[in-house]
Amino acid sequence: MPATIVLGTQWGDEGKGKFTDLLAADASMVVRYQGGHNAGHTLVVKGESFALQLVPSGVLYPHTTPVIGNGVVVDPFVLLAEMEMLSSRGVDVSRIRVSGNAHLILPYHQQLDALHERHLGNAKLGTTKRGIGPAYADKSMRLGIRVQDMLDEKIFRAKLHTALGHANKVLTKVFNRLPVDPDQLADRVLTECLPGIQPLIADSINEIHAALEAGENVLFEGAQATFLDLDHGTYPFVTSSNPTAGGACTGAGVGPRHIDRIIGIAKAYVTRVGAGPFPTELFDDDGDKMVDIGREYGTNTGRRRRPGWVDAVMLRHAVRLNSLTELAITKLDVLDTFDTVKICTGYRIDGHEITTLPYHQSQIHKAEPIYEEFAGWNTDLTTVTDVEGLPANARRFLDALAKQAGVPITLVSTGPGRAQYLEYETR
Ligand code: IMP
């Protein structure tokens, strides 16, 4: 490894958890660097399914230290609930580290997220309503409350008074809601959350660098994905953090020269939840089939995901934005019963054919996909155990996708289980 980033190349839900879990087998540390419990990773281990939101995927291995980095926004109530769920299923959660510099999501952030969405009406973003945007907004406004603030009651109460001095004006005067009492909230957090979280609060920068200096493998786990990035995604239909590779550096406290390998996870088709442009979106039977077979409903919110064919224009852009060294393809088996499968290789916009992502979003809204079609493989890939067993048509699809993206495909997932994957070599 030693320092590897795993991140999503589309609009999230690529199945990052599966490969993060796989790579974590060789890592001593798995670090989340952005986002919060808007993420949802499902890991299937020995037939048992674990749904994680905040805790890094590596938690299921006894030898890894899962780290919640400084760039993450942490709802302390959710973190505790997740730890309790894991403990009750026999997972040791005492190894988890939470950066003292990570910011807290508190209940008023969630209330504001929901109120902002309602206020936007038809222009709503379709957020997860987990308080992500308001918590990052407070961080930028210097009104945020950090995990370390809980360790000093006087500071914690003072900061809550300041933050709520602002938030309460918005709640009462803009949204006509009741104000939140800062001291009551402080009492709740300090009595219900702090005792469970305090032993985990750490100087994550020091611990991550100690591991890197000792030559250990450190895995940086992105949540959401490239096209939900606040700077590089389809703004404003994005999340409020930087899932791209640069976000791993700021959100974990490492410089770019530490990173050796950057693996982009791409689904063999694409899905998107919430609003925003989506050139290859399908509104036909093929789309319904992808949703049904791929069980494309939000892990957290239960929302139906919007389906579409895989888009190489976006993948090429993701390769550039993230300096991807390779791609890992997930859910190839979902396409097993399709007679024809497609890759979008370019867009037709106002009669012109282009192969790069237009910077002007109105153009993305207008883009008509240009497809390369491939014969399907009509084979159950979930039972294929080595790369030689892959049907030629599946290889043709993968090799064409790698060629279009401009980086090799090194891993292919052929089912939800931990063991259902193939190490791939692009031809
Ligand atoms: P937020 O992150 O809750 O503010 O939501 C902003 C946008 O990101 C919405 O379109 C969400 O549907 C999307 N989003 C946030 N987290 C995820 C995720 O883990 N998977 C897919 N989409 C997400």
Coordinates of C-alpha atoms and ligand atoms in Angstrom, one line a residue:
M1 CA 0.0 0.0 0.0
P2 CA 1.3 1.9 2.4
A3 CA -1.1 4.9 1.9
T4 CA -4.1 4.2 -0.2
I5 CA -7.3 6.2 -0.8
V6 CA -10.5 4.5 -1.8
L7 CA -13.2 6.8 -3.1
G8 CA -16.3 6.9 -5.2
T9 CA -16.1 8.0 -8.8
Q10 CA -19.8 8.6 -9.4
W11 CA -22.7 9.9 -7.3
G12 CA -22.2 7.6 -4.3
D13 CA -23.5 4.1 -3.5
E14 CA -20.8 2.5 -5.7
G15 CA -20.3 -0.2 -3.0
K16 CA -17.1 1.4 -1.6
G17 CA -17.6 -0.4 1.7
K18 CA -17.0 -3.8 0.1
F19 CA -13.6 -3.0 -1.3
T20 CA -12.6 -0.8 1.6
D21 CA -13.3 -3.8 3.8
L22 CA -11.3 -6.0 1.5
L23 CA -8.3 -3.7 1.4
A24 CA -8.6 -3.1 5.2
A25 CA -7.5 -6.8 5.6
D26 CA -3.9 -5.5 4.9
A27 CA -4.2 -2.2 6.7
S28 CA -3.3 -1.3 10.2
M29 CA -5.5 1.8 10.1
V30 CA -8.6 2.9 8.2
V31 CA -9.4 6.6 8.2
R32 CA -12.6 8.3 7.3
Y33 CA -11.8 11.8 6.0
Q34 CA -15.1 13.6 5.3
G35 CA -18.8 13.4 5.4
G36 CA -20.8 12.1 8.3
H37 CA -23.7 9.7 8.8
N38 CA -25.1 10.7 5.4
A39 CA -23.0 7.8 4.3
G40 CA -24.2 4.2 4.5
H41 CA -21.9 1.2 4.0
T42 CA -23.2 -2.3 4.0
L43 CA -20.7 -5.0 4.6
V44 CA -21.7 -8.7 4.3
V45 CA -19.4 -10.9 6.3
K46 CA -20.2 -14.7 6.6
G47 CA -23.7 -14.0 5.5
E48 CA -24.2 -11.4 8.3
S49 CA -24.9 -7.8 7.1
F50 CA -23.5 -4.8 8.9
A51 CA -24.8 -1.3 8.0
L52 CA -22.2 1.4 9.0
Q53 CA -22.7 5.1 8.8
L54 CA -19.9 6.8 10.7
V55 CA -17.5 4.1 11.8
P56 CA -14.8 3.3 9.2
S57 CA -15.3 -0.1 7.4
G58 CA -12.1 -1.5 9.0
V59 CA -13.8 -1.9 12.3
L60 CA -14.8 -5.5 11.5
Y61 CA -11.1 -6.6 11.6
P62 CA -9.5 -6.9 15.0
H63 CA -6.1 -5.8 13.7
T64 CA -7.2 -2.4 12.3
T65 CA -7.6 1.0 14.1
P66 CA -10.6 2.7 12.6
V67 CA -10.1 6.5 12.7
I68 CA -12.7 9.2 12.3
G69 CA -10.6 12.0 10.9
N70 CA -10.7 15.8 11.4
G71 CA -12.7 16.3 8.2
V72 CA -15.7 14.2 9.3
V73 CA -18.8 15.7 11.0
V74 CA -19.8 13.6 13.9
D75 CA -23.2 13.2 15.4
P76 CA -22.3 11.9 18.9
F77 CA -25.7 10.3 19.4
V78 CA -25.3 8.4 16.1
L79 CA -21.8 7.4 16.9
L80 CA -22.8 6.0 20.3
A81 CA -25.8 4.1 18.8
E82 CA -23.5 2.6 16.1
M83 CA -20.9 1.6 18.7
E84 CA -23.7 -0.1 20.7
M85 CA -24.9 -2.0 17.7
L86 CA -21.4 -3.2 16.9
S87 CA -20.7 -4.2 20.5
S88 CA -23.9 -6.1 20.8
R89 CA -22.8 -8.1 17.8
G90 CA -19.4 -8.9 19.3
V91 CA -17.3 -6.2 17.6
D92 CA -14.6 -4.5 19.7
V93 CA -15.3 -0.8 19.4
S94 CA -12.6 0.3 21.9
R95 CA -10.1 0.6 19.1
I96 CA -12.0 3.4 17.3
R97 CA -10.3 6.8 17.4
V98 CA -12.2 10.1 16.9
S99 CA -10.2 13.2 15.9
G100 CA -10.5 16.0 18.5
N101 CA -10.7 18.4 15.6
A102 CA -13.7 16.8 14.0
H103 CA -16.8 18.9 14.2
L104 CA -20.0 17.9 15.9
I105 CA -23.4 17.6 14.3
L106 CA -26.0 18.4 16.9
P107 CA -29.8 18.1 16.7
Y108 CA -30.3 21.8 15.7
H109 CA -28.2 21.1 12.5
Q110 CA -30.6 18.3 11.6
Q111 CA -33.6 20.6 12.3
L112 CA -32.1 23.3 10.1
D113 CA -31.3 20.9 7.3
A114 CA -34.9 19.7 7.1
L115 CA -36.2 23.3 7.4
H116 CA -33.9 24.6 4.6
E117 CA -35.0 21.7 2.4
R118 CA -38.7 22.5 3.0
H119 CA -38.0 26.2 2.4
L120 CA -36.4 25.4 -1.0
G121 CA -39.6 23.8 -2.2
N122 CA -39.2 22.6 -5.8
A123 CA -35.6 23.7 -5.7
K124 CA -34.7 21.3 -2.9
L125 CA -31.5 19.4 -3.0
G126 CA -32.8 16.1 -1.7
T127 CA -30.3 16.0 1.2
T128 CA -30.2 13.2 3.7
K129 CA -31.5 15.6 6.3
R130 CA -28.7 14.4 8.6
G131 CA -27.5 18.0 9.4
I132 CA -24.4 17.7 7.2
G133 CA -24.7 21.1 5.4
P134 CA -25.5 23.1 8.4
A135 CA -22.7 21.5 10.5
Y136 CA -20.1 22.3 7.7
A137 CA -21.6 25.8 7.3
D138 CA -21.1 26.4 11.0
K139 CA -17.5 25.1 10.6
S140 CA -16.9 27.7 7.9
M141 CA -18.6 30.5 9.8
R142 CA -16.3 29.6 12.8
L143 CA -19.4 28.8 14.8
G144 CA -18.8 25.0 14.8
I145 CA -18.2 22.9 17.9
R146 CA -15.4 20.4 17.8
V147 CA -15.2 17.0 19.4
Q148 CA -12.4 18.3 21.7
D149 CA -14.7 21.0 23.0
M150 CA -16.7 18.4 24.9
L151 CA -13.7 17.8 27.1
D152 CA -13.9 21.2 28.7
E153 CA -17.4 21.8 30.0
K154 CA -17.0 25.6 30.4
I155 CA -15.8 26.0 26.8
F156 CA -18.5 23.6 25.5
R157 CA -21.3 25.5 27.1
A158 CA -19.8 28.9 26.0
K159 CA -19.5 27.7 22.4
L160 CA -23.0 26.3 22.4
H161 CA -24.4 29.6 23.6
T162 CA -22.6 31.4 20.8
A163 CA -23.6 28.9 18.1
L164 CA -27.2 28.8 19.3
G165 CA -27.2 32.6 19.6
H166 CA -27.1 32.5 15.8
A167 CA -29.0 29.3 15.1
N168 CA -31.9 30.2 17.4
K169 CA -32.4 33.5 15.5
V170 CA -32.7 31.5 12.3
L171 CA -35.0 29.0 13.9
T172 CA -37.3 31.5 15.5
K173 CA -37.3 34.5 13.1
V174 CA -36.9 32.8 9.7
F175 CA -38.6 29.5 10.4
N176 CA -41.0 30.4 13.2
R177 CA -39.8 27.5 15.4
L178 CA -39.0 27.3 19.1
P179 CA -35.4 28.1 20.2
V180 CA -33.1 25.4 21.5
D181 CA -31.8 25.8 25.1
P182 CA -28.0 25.7 25.0
D183 CA -27.6 24.4 28.6
Q184 CA -30.2 21.7 28.2
L185 CA -28.5 20.5 25.1
A186 CA -25.1 20.7 26.8
D187 CA -26.4 18.6 29.7
R188 CA -27.7 16.0 27.3
V189 CA -24.5 15.7 25.3
L190 CA -22.2 15.7 28.3
T191 CA -24.2 13.1 30.2
E192 CA -25.5 10.9 27.4
C193 CA -22.6 11.0 24.9
L194 CA -19.4 12.1 26.4
P195 CA -18.8 9.1 28.8
G196 CA -18.9 6.7 25.8
I197 CA -16.9 8.8 23.4
Q198 CA -14.3 10.3 25.7
P199 CA -12.0 7.3 25.7
L200 CA -11.9 7.4 21.8
I201 CA -11.0 11.1 21.4
A202 CA -7.5 11.2 20.0
D203 CA -4.8 13.2 18.4
S204 CA -5.5 11.5 15.1
I205 CA -2.8 13.4 13.1
N206 CA -0.1 12.1 15.4
E207 CA -1.5 8.5 15.3
I208 CA -1.9 8.5 11.5
H209 CA 1.7 9.8 11.0
A210 CA 3.1 7.4 13.5
A211 CA 1.6 4.6 11.5
L212 CA 2.9 6.0 8.2
E213 CA 6.4 6.5 9.6
A214 CA 6.4 2.9 10.9
G215 CA 5.7 1.8 7.3
E216 CA 2.3 0.5 8.1
N217 CA -0.6 0.4 5.6
V218 CA -3.1 3.2 6.1
L219 CA -6.3 3.2 4.1
F220 CA -8.2 6.5 3.6
E221 CA -11.9 5.8 3.1
G222 CA -14.0 8.3 1.1
A223 CA -17.7 8.7 1.7
Q224 CA -20.2 10.0 -0.9
A225 CA -18.3 10.5 -4.2
T226 CA -16.5 12.6 -6.8
F227 CA -19.6 14.1 -8.3
L228 CA -21.1 15.0 -4.9
D229 CA -17.9 17.0 -4.1
L230 CA -18.6 20.5 -3.0
D231 CA -16.1 21.9 -5.4
H232 CA -16.2 19.4 -8.3
G233 CA -19.6 17.9 -8.2
T234 CA -22.8 19.1 -9.9
Y235 CA -23.3 22.1 -7.6
P236 CA -25.6 22.8 -5.8
F237 CA -26.7 19.1 -5.9
V238 CA -23.7 18.0 -3.9
T239 CA -22.7 17.3 -0.4
S240 CA -20.9 19.9 1.8
S241 CA -17.5 18.2 1.9
N242 CA -14.7 17.1 -0.5
P243 CA -14.9 13.3 -1.2
T244 CA -12.2 13.7 -3.9
A245 CA -8.6 12.7 -3.2
G246 CA -7.5 16.2 -2.1
G247 CA -10.1 15.9 0.7
A248 CA -8.3 12.9 2.1
C249 CA -5.2 15.1 2.6
T250 CA -7.1 17.9 4.4
G251 CA -9.6 15.7 6.1
A252 CA -7.0 13.4 7.6
G253 CA -4.0 15.7 7.9
V254 CA -1.5 14.1 5.4
G255 CA 0.3 15.7 2.5
P256 CA -0.2 14.5 -1.0
R257 CA 3.3 13.0 -1.2
H258 CA 2.3 10.3 1.3
I259 CA -0.3 8.8 -1.0
D260 CA 0.8 5.9 -3.2
R261 CA -2.4 4.4 -4.6
I262 CA -5.8 6.0 -5.3
I263 CA -8.5 3.5 -6.2
G264 CA -11.7 4.8 -7.7
I265 CA -14.8 2.7 -7.2
A266 CA -17.3 2.6 -10.0
K267 CA -20.5 0.7 -10.3
A268 CA -20.9 -1.2 -13.6
Y269 CA -23.9 1.2 -14.1
V270 CA -24.6 4.5 -12.3
T271 CA -27.1 5.6 -9.7
R272 CA -27.9 8.9 -8.1
V273 CA -30.1 9.8 -5.1
G274 CA -31.5 13.3 -4.7
A275 CA -31.8 15.9 -7.4
G276 CA -29.3 17.1 -10.1
P277 CA -28.2 16.4 -13.7
F278 CA -27.6 12.8 -14.8
P279 CA -27.0 12.5 -18.6
T280 CA -27.3 8.7 -18.8
E281 CA -30.4 8.4 -16.5
L282 CA -32.9 5.7 -17.6
F283 CA -36.6 6.0 -17.3
D284 CA -37.3 2.7 -19.0
D285 CA -37.5 -1.1 -18.2
D286 CA -33.7 -1.3 -18.2
G287 CA -33.6 1.3 -15.4
D288 CA -36.3 -0.5 -13.3
K289 CA -34.4 -3.8 -13.8
M290 CA -31.1 -2.2 -12.5
V291 CA -33.0 -0.9 -9.4
D292 CA -34.7 -4.2 -8.8
I293 CA -31.8 -6.5 -9.2
G294 CA -29.3 -4.1 -7.7
R295 CA -31.6 -3.3 -4.8
E296 CA -31.0 0.4 -5.4
Y297 CA -32.7 1.9 -2.4
G298 CA -30.8 4.1 0.1
T299 CA -29.2 2.2 3.0
N300 CA -30.1 5.0 5.4
T301 CA -33.1 6.8 3.8
G302 CA -34.8 4.0 1.8
R303 CA -35.1 6.3 -1.2
R304 CA -35.2 4.8 -4.7
R305 CA -32.0 5.6 -6.5
R306 CA -32.1 7.0 -10.0
P307 CA -30.5 4.4 -12.4
G308 CA -28.5 4.9 -15.7
W309 CA -25.8 3.4 -17.9
V310 CA -22.1 3.8 -16.9
D311 CA -20.7 7.1 -18.0
A312 CA -17.1 7.1 -19.2
V313 CA -17.1 10.9 -19.7
M314 CA -17.6 11.2 -15.9
L315 CA -15.0 8.4 -15.2
R316 CA -12.4 10.2 -17.3
H317 CA -13.1 13.4 -15.3
A318 CA -12.9 11.5 -12.0
V319 CA -9.5 10.0 -13.1
R320 CA -8.2 13.6 -13.6
L321 CA -9.7 15.1 -10.4
N322 CA -8.4 12.3 -8.2
S323 CA -5.2 11.2 -9.9
L324 CA -6.7 7.7 -9.9
T325 CA -4.2 4.9 -10.3
E326 CA -6.9 2.3 -11.0
L327 CA -10.6 1.5 -11.0
A328 CA -12.5 -1.2 -9.1
I329 CA -15.8 -2.1 -10.6
T330 CA -18.7 -3.2 -8.4
K331 CA -22.1 -4.9 -9.0
L332 CA -21.1 -6.3 -12.4
D333 CA -23.4 -9.2 -11.6
V334 CA -26.4 -6.9 -11.6
L335 CA -26.1 -6.7 -15.4
D336 CA -26.0 -10.6 -15.8
T337 CA -29.4 -10.8 -17.5
F338 CA -29.2 -7.8 -19.8
D339 CA -29.1 -8.8 -23.5
T340 CA -27.2 -5.6 -24.3
V341 CA -25.0 -3.4 -22.0
K342 CA -23.9 0.1 -22.7
I343 CA -21.1 2.5 -22.0
C344 CA -21.5 6.3 -22.5
T345 CA -18.4 7.4 -24.4
G346 CA -19.4 11.0 -25.2
Y347 CA -22.2 13.5 -25.2
R348 CA -24.0 15.2 -28.0
I349 CA -24.8 18.8 -27.0
D350 CA -26.4 21.3 -29.4
G351 CA -25.4 19.0 -32.3
H352 CA -21.7 18.8 -31.2
E353 CA -20.1 15.6 -30.0
I354 CA -17.8 16.1 -27.0
T355 CA -15.8 13.6 -24.9
T356 CA -15.0 15.8 -21.8
L357 CA -17.3 16.9 -19.1
P358 CA -18.6 20.5 -19.9
Y359 CA -17.8 23.0 -17.2
H360 CA -21.1 24.8 -17.8
Q361 CA -23.8 22.8 -16.0
S362 CA -26.6 23.9 -18.3
Q363 CA -24.7 21.9 -20.9
I364 CA -24.7 18.8 -18.7
H365 CA -28.4 19.2 -18.4
K366 CA -28.7 19.2 -22.2
A367 CA -26.2 16.4 -22.8
E368 CA -27.5 13.4 -24.8
P369 CA -25.4 10.3 -24.2
I370 CA -23.5 8.6 -27.1
Y371 CA -23.3 4.9 -26.3
E372 CA -21.1 2.0 -27.3
E373 CA -23.2 -1.2 -27.1
F374 CA -21.9 -4.6 -26.0
A375 CA -23.6 -8.0 -26.1
G376 CA -24.5 -9.1 -22.6
W377 CA -23.0 -12.3 -21.1
N378 CA -26.1 -14.0 -19.8
T379 CA -24.2 -15.9 -17.1
D380 CA -24.5 -15.9 -13.3
L381 CA -21.3 -14.1 -12.3
T382 CA -22.0 -14.6 -8.6
T383 CA -20.6 -18.1 -8.9
V384 CA -17.5 -17.2 -10.9
T385 CA -14.5 -17.6 -8.6
D386 CA -11.6 -16.8 -10.8
V387 CA -10.9 -14.3 -13.6
E388 CA -10.6 -17.1 -16.2
G389 CA -14.2 -18.0 -15.5
L390 CA -15.4 -14.6 -16.6
P391 CA -17.4 -14.8 -19.9
A392 CA -15.6 -13.1 -22.9
N393 CA -18.5 -10.6 -23.2
A394 CA -18.0 -9.5 -19.6
R395 CA -14.3 -9.0 -20.3
R396 CA -15.0 -7.0 -23.4
F397 CA -17.2 -4.7 -21.5
L398 CA -14.6 -4.3 -18.7
D399 CA -11.7 -3.8 -21.0
A400 CA -13.6 -1.2 -23.0
L401 CA -14.5 0.6 -19.8
A402 CA -10.9 0.7 -18.7
K403 CA -9.8 1.9 -22.1
Q404 CA -12.4 4.7 -22.0
A405 CA -11.4 5.7 -18.5
G406 CA -7.7 5.6 -19.2
V407 CA -6.7 3.6 -16.1
P408 CA -6.7 -0.2 -15.5
I409 CA -9.4 -2.1 -13.7
T410 CA -7.8 -4.1 -11.0
L411 CA -10.8 -5.4 -9.0
V412 CA -14.2 -6.6 -10.0
S413 CA -17.0 -7.4 -7.6
T414 CA -19.4 -10.1 -8.6
G415 CA -21.8 -10.3 -5.6
P416 CA -22.4 -8.8 -2.2
G417 CA -20.3 -11.3 -0.1
R418 CA -16.8 -10.5 1.1
A419 CA -15.4 -13.3 -1.1
Q420 CA -17.3 -12.4 -4.3
Y421 CA -14.7 -10.5 -6.2
L422 CA -12.0 -11.1 -8.8
E423 CA -8.5 -9.6 -9.2
Y424 CA -8.6 -8.3 -12.7
E425 CA -6.0 -7.5 -15.3
T426 CA -7.2 -5.2 -18.1
R427 CA -6.2 -6.5 -21.6
Ligands
IMP1 P1 -26.3 15.8 2.2 O1 -25.0 15.2 2.1 O2 -27.2 15.1 3.2 O3 -26.2 17.3 2.5 O4 -27.0 15.6 0.8 C1 -26.6 16.3 -0.4 C2 -26.7 15.4 -1.6 O5 -25.7 14.3 -1.5 C3 -28.0 14.7 -1.8 O6 -28.3 14.6 -3.2 C4 -27.9 13.3 -1.2 O7 -28.8 12.4 -1.8 C5 -26.4 13.0 -1.6 N1 -25.8 12.1 -0.7 C6 -25.3 12.3 0.5 N2 -24.7 11.2 1.1 C7 -24.8 10.3 0.1 C8 -24.4 8.9 0.1 O8 -23.8 8.3 1.0 N3 -24.7 8.2 -1.1 C9 -25.4 8.8 -2.1 N4 -25.8 10.1 -2.1 C10 -25.5 10.8 -1.0

